[in-house]
Coordinates of N, CA and C in Angstrom, one line a residue:
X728 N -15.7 10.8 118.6 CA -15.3 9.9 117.6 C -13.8 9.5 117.8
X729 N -13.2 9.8 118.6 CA -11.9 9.5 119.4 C -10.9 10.4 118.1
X730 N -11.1 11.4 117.3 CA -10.3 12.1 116.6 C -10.4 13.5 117.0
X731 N -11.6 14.2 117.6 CA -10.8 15.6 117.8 C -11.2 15.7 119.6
X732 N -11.2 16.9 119.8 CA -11.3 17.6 120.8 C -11.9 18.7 121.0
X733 N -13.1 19.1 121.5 CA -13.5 20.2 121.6 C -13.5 21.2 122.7
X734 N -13.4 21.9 123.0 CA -13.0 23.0 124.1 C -13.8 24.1 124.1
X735 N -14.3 24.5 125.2 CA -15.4 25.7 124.8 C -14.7 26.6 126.5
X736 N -14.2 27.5 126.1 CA -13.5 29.0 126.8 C -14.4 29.5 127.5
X737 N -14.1 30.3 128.3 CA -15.0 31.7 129.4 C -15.2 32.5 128.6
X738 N -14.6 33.1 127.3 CA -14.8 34.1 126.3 C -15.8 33.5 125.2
X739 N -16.2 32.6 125.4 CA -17.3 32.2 124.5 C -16.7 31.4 123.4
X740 N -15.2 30.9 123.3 CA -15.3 30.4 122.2 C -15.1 28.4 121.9
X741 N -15.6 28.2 121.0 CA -15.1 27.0 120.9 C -14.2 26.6 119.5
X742 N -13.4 25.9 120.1 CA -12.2 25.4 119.5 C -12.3 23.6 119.1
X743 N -11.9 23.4 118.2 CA -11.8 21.6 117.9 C -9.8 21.6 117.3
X744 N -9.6 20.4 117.9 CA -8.5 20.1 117.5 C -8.8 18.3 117.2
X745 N -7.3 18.3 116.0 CA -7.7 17.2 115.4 C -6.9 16.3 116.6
X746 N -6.8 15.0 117.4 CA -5.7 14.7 118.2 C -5.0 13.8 117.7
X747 N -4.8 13.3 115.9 CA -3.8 12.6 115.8 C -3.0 13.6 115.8
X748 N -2.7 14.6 114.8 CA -1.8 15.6 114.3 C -1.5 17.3 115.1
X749 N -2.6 17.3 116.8 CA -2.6 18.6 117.1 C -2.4 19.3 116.6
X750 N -3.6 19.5 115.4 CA -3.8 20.4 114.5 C -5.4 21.6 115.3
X751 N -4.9 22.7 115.4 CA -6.5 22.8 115.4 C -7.4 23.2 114.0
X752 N -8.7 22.6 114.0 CA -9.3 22.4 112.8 C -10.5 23.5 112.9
X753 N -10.7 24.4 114.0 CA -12.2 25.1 113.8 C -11.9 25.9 115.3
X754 N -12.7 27.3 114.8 CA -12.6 28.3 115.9 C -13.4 29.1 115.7
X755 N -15.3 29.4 116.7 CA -16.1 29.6 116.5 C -16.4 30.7 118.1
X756 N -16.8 31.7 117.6 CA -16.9 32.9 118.6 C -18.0 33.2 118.9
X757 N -18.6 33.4 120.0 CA -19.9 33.9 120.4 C -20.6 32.8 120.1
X758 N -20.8 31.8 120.9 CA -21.7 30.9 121.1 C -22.7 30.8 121.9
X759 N -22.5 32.2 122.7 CA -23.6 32.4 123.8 C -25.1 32.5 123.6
X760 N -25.8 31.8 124.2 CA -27.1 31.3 123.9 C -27.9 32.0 124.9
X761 N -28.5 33.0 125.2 CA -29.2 33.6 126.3 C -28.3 34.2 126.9
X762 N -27.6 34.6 128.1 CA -26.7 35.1 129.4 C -25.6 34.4 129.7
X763 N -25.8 33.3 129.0 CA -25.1 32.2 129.4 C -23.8 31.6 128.5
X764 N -22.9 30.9 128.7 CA -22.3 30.3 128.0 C -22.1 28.8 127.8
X765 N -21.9 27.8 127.2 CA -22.0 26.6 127.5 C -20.7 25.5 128.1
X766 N -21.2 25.0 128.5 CA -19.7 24.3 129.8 C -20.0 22.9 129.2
X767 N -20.8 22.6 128.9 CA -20.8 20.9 128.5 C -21.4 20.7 126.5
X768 N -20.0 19.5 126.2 CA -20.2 19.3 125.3 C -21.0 18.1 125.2
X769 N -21.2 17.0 123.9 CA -21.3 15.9 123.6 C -21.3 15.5 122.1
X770 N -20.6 14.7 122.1 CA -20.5 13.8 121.0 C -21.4 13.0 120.0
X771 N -21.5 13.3 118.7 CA -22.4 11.9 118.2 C -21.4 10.6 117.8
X772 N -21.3 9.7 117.5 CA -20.9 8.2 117.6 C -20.3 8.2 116.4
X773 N -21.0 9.0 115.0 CA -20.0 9.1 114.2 C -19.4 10.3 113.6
X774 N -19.2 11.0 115.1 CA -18.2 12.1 115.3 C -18.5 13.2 114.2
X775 N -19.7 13.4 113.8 CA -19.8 14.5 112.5 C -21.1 15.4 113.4
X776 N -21.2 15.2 114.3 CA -22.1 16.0 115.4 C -21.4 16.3 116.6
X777 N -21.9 17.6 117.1 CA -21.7 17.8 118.9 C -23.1 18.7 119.3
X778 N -23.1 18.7 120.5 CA -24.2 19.0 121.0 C -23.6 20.0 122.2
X779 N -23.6 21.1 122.5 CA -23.7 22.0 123.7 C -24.6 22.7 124.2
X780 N -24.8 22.4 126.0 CA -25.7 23.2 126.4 C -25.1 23.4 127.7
X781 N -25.7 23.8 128.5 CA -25.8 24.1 130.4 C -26.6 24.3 131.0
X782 N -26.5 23.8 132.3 CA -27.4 23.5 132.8 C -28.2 25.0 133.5
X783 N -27.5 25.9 133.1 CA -28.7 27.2 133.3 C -29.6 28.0 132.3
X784 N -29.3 26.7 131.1 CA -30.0 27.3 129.7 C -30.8 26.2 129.6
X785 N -32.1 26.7 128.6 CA -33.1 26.0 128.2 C -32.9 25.0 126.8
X786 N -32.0 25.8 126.6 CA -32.1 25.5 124.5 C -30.7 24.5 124.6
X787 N -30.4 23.6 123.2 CA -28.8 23.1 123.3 C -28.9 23.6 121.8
X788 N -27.5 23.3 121.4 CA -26.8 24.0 120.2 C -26.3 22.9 119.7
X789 N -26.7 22.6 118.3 CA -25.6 21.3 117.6 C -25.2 21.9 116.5
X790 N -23.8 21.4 116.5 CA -22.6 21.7 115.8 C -22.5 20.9 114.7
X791 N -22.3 21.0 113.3 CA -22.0 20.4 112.0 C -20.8 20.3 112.6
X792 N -19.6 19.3 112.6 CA -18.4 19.4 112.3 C -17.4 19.6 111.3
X793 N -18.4 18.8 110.9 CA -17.5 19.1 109.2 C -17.5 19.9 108.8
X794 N -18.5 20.8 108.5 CA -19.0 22.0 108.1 C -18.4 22.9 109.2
X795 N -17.8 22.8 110.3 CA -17.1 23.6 111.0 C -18.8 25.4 111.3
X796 N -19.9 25.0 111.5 CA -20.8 25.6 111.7 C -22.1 25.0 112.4
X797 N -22.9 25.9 112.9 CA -23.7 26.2 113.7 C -24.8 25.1 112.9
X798 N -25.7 23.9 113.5 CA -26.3 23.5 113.5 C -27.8 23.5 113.3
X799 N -28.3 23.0 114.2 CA -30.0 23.4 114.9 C -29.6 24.2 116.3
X800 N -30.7 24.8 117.1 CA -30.6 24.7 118.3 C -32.2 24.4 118.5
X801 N -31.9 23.2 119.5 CA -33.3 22.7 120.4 C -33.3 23.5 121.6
X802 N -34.9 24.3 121.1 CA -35.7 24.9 122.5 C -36.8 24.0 122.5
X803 N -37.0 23.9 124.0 CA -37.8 23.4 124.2 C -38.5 22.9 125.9
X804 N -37.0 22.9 126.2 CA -36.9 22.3 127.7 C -37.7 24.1 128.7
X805 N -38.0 23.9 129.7 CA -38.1 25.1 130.3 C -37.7 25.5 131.9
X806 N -36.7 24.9 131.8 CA -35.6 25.0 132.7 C -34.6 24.0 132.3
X807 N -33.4 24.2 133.3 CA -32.0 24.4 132.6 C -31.7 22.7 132.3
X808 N -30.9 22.4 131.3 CA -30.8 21.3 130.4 C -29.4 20.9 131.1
X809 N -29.4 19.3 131.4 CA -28.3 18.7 132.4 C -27.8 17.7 131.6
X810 N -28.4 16.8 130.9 CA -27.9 15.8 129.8 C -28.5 15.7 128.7
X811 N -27.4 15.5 127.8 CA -27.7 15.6 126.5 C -26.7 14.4 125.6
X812 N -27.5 13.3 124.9 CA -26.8 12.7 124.7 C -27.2 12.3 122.9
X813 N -26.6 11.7 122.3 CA -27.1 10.9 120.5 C -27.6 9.8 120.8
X814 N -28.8 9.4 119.7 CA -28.9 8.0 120.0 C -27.7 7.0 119.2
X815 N -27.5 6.0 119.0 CA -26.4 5.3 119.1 C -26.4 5.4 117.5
X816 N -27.6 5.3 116.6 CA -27.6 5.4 115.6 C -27.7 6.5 115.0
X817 N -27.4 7.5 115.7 CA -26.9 9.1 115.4 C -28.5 9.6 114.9
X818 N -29.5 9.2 114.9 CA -30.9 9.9 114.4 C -31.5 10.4 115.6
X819 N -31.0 10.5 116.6 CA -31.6 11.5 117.6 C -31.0 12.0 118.5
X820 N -31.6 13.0 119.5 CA -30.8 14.1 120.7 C -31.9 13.8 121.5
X821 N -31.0 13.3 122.3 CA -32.0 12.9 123.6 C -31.4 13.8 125.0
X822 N -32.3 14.5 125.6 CA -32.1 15.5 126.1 C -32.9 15.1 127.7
X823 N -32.4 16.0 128.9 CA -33.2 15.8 130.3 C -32.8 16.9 130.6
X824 N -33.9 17.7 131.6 CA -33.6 18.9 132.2 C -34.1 19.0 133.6
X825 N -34.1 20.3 134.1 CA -34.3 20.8 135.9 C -35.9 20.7 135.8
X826 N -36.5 20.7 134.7 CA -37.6 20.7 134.3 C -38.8 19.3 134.4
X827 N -37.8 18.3 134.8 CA -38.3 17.2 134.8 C -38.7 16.5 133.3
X828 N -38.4 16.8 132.7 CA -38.5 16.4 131.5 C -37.3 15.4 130.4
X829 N -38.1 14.6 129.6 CA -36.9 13.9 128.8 C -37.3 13.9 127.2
X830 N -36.6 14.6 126.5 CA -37.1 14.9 125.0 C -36.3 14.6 124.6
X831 N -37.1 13.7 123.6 CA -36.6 13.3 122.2 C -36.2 14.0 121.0
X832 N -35.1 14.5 120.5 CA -35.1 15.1 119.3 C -35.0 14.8 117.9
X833 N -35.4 15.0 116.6 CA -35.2 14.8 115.5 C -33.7 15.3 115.0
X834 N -32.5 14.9 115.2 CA -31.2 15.5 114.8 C -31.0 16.3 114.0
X835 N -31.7 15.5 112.5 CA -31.5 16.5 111.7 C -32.6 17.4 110.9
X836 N -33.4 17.1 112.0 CA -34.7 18.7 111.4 C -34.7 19.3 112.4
X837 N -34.5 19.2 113.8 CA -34.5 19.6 115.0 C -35.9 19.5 116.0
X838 N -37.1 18.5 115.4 CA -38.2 19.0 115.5 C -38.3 17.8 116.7
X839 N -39.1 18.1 117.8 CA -39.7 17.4 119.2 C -40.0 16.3 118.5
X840 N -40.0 15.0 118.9 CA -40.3 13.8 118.5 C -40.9 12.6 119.7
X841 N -40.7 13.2 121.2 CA -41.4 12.7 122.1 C -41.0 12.9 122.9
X842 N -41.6 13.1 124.2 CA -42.0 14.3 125.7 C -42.3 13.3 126.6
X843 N -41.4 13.2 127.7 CA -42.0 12.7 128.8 C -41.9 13.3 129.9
X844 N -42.8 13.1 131.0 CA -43.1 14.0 132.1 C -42.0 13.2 133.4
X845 N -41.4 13.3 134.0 CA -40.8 12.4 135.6 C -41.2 12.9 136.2
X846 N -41.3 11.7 137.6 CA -41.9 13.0 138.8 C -40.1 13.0 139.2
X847 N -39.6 13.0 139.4 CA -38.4 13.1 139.8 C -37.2 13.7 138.9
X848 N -36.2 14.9 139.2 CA -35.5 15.0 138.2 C -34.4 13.5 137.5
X849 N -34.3 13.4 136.5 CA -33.7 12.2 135.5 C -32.1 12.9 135.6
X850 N -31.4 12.0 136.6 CA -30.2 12.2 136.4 C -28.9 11.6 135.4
X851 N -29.1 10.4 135.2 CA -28.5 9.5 134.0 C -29.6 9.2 132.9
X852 N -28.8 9.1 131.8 CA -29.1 8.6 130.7 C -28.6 7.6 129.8
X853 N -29.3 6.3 129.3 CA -28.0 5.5 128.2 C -29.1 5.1 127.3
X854 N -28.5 4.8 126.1 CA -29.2 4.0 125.5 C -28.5 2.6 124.7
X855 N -29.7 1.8 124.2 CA -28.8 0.7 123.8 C -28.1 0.6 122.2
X856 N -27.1 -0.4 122.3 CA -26.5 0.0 120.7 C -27.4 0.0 119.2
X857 N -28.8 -0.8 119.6 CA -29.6 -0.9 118.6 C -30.2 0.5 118.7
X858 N -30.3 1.3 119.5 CA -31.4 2.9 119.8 C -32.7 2.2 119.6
X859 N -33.3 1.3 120.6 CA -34.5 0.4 120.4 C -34.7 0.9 121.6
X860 N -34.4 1.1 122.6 CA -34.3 1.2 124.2 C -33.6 2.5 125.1
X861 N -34.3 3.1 125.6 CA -33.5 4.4 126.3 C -33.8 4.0 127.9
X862 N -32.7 4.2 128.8 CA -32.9 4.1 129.7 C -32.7 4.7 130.9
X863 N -33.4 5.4 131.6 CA -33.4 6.8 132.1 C -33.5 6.6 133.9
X864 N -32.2 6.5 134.4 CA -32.3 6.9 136.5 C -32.6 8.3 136.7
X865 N -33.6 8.0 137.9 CA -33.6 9.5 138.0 C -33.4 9.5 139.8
X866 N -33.3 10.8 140.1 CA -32.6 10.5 141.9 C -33.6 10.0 142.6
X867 N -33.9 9.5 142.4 CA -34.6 8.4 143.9 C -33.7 6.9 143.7
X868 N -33.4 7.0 142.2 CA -32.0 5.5 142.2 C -33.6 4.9 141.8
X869 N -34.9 5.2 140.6 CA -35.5 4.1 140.2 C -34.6 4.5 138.4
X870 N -35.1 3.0 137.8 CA -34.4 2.8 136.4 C -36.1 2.9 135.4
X871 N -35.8 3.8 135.1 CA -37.0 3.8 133.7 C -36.5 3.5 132.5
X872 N -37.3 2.5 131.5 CA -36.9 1.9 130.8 C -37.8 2.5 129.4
X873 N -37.8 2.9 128.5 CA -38.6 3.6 127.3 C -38.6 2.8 126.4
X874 N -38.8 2.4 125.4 CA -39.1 1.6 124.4 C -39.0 2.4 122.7
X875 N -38.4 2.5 122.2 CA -38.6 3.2 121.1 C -38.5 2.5 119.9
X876 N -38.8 1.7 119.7 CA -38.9 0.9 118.4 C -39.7 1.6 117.5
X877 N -40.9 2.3 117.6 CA -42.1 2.7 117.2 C -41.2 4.0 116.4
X878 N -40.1 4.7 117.0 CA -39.3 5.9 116.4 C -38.6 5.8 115.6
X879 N -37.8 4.4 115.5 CA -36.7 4.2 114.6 C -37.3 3.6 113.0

């Protein structure tokens, strides 16, 4: 949302700071999700969401911000989770793993909302500003194009 900053430590913790006022606003301990700890955040568009996961975990973790608390966490994937992004209209978590897989999530119930298979791991992800269109490269350099009108 271009106002805070999140930071997530070797000790498990994550931190938000506000960056008009470097204020910090939230400080949350033990966020370890399996063995692991999480190295990558993401953003929702109108900054009252984040999403953490790594790519050696299955599950991702979303953050209330406001609420300065623990979210949903999406299981689902079954191997490790590489991108994770919002749709532009903040009603979904669109997710790709080692798994070959690209899931759709329900934001705010957390519930699977649609599964697709790649034959190739899905390295990038975008979608367009209407969230009508997701569009998914995966390493061979082809562009998959999804259609989601039917979701929104």
């Amino acid at each position: 949302d271009g106002n805070h900053i999140i930071y997530i430590s070797q000790d498990s913790t994550l931190k938000t700071w506000n960056v008009t006022n470097g204020e910090k606003t939230h400080t949350k301990t033990d966020i370890i999700l399996g063995d692991r700890i999480h190295h990558e955040v993401t953003f929702s568009a109108d900054g009252r969401m984040a999403a953490s996961f790594n790519s050696s975990q299955t599950a991702i973790h979303l953050w209330d911000l406001e609420g300065h608390q623990s979210s949903l966490i999406l299981a689902g994937h079954t191997n490790g989770v590489d991108i994770v992004m919002f749709s532009a209209n903040g009603n979904y978590v669109i997710s790709a793993g080692k798994d070959m897989t690209l899931k759709i999530w329900n934001r705010s119930t957390g519930a699977l909302m649609a599964a697709f298979t790649a034959e190739v791991y899905v390295s990038k992800l975008a979608i367009t500003t209407d969230s009508t269109t997701l569009i998914a490269g995966d390493w061979f350099g082809q562009i998959h194009i999804l259609r989601l009108e039917e979701m929104i």
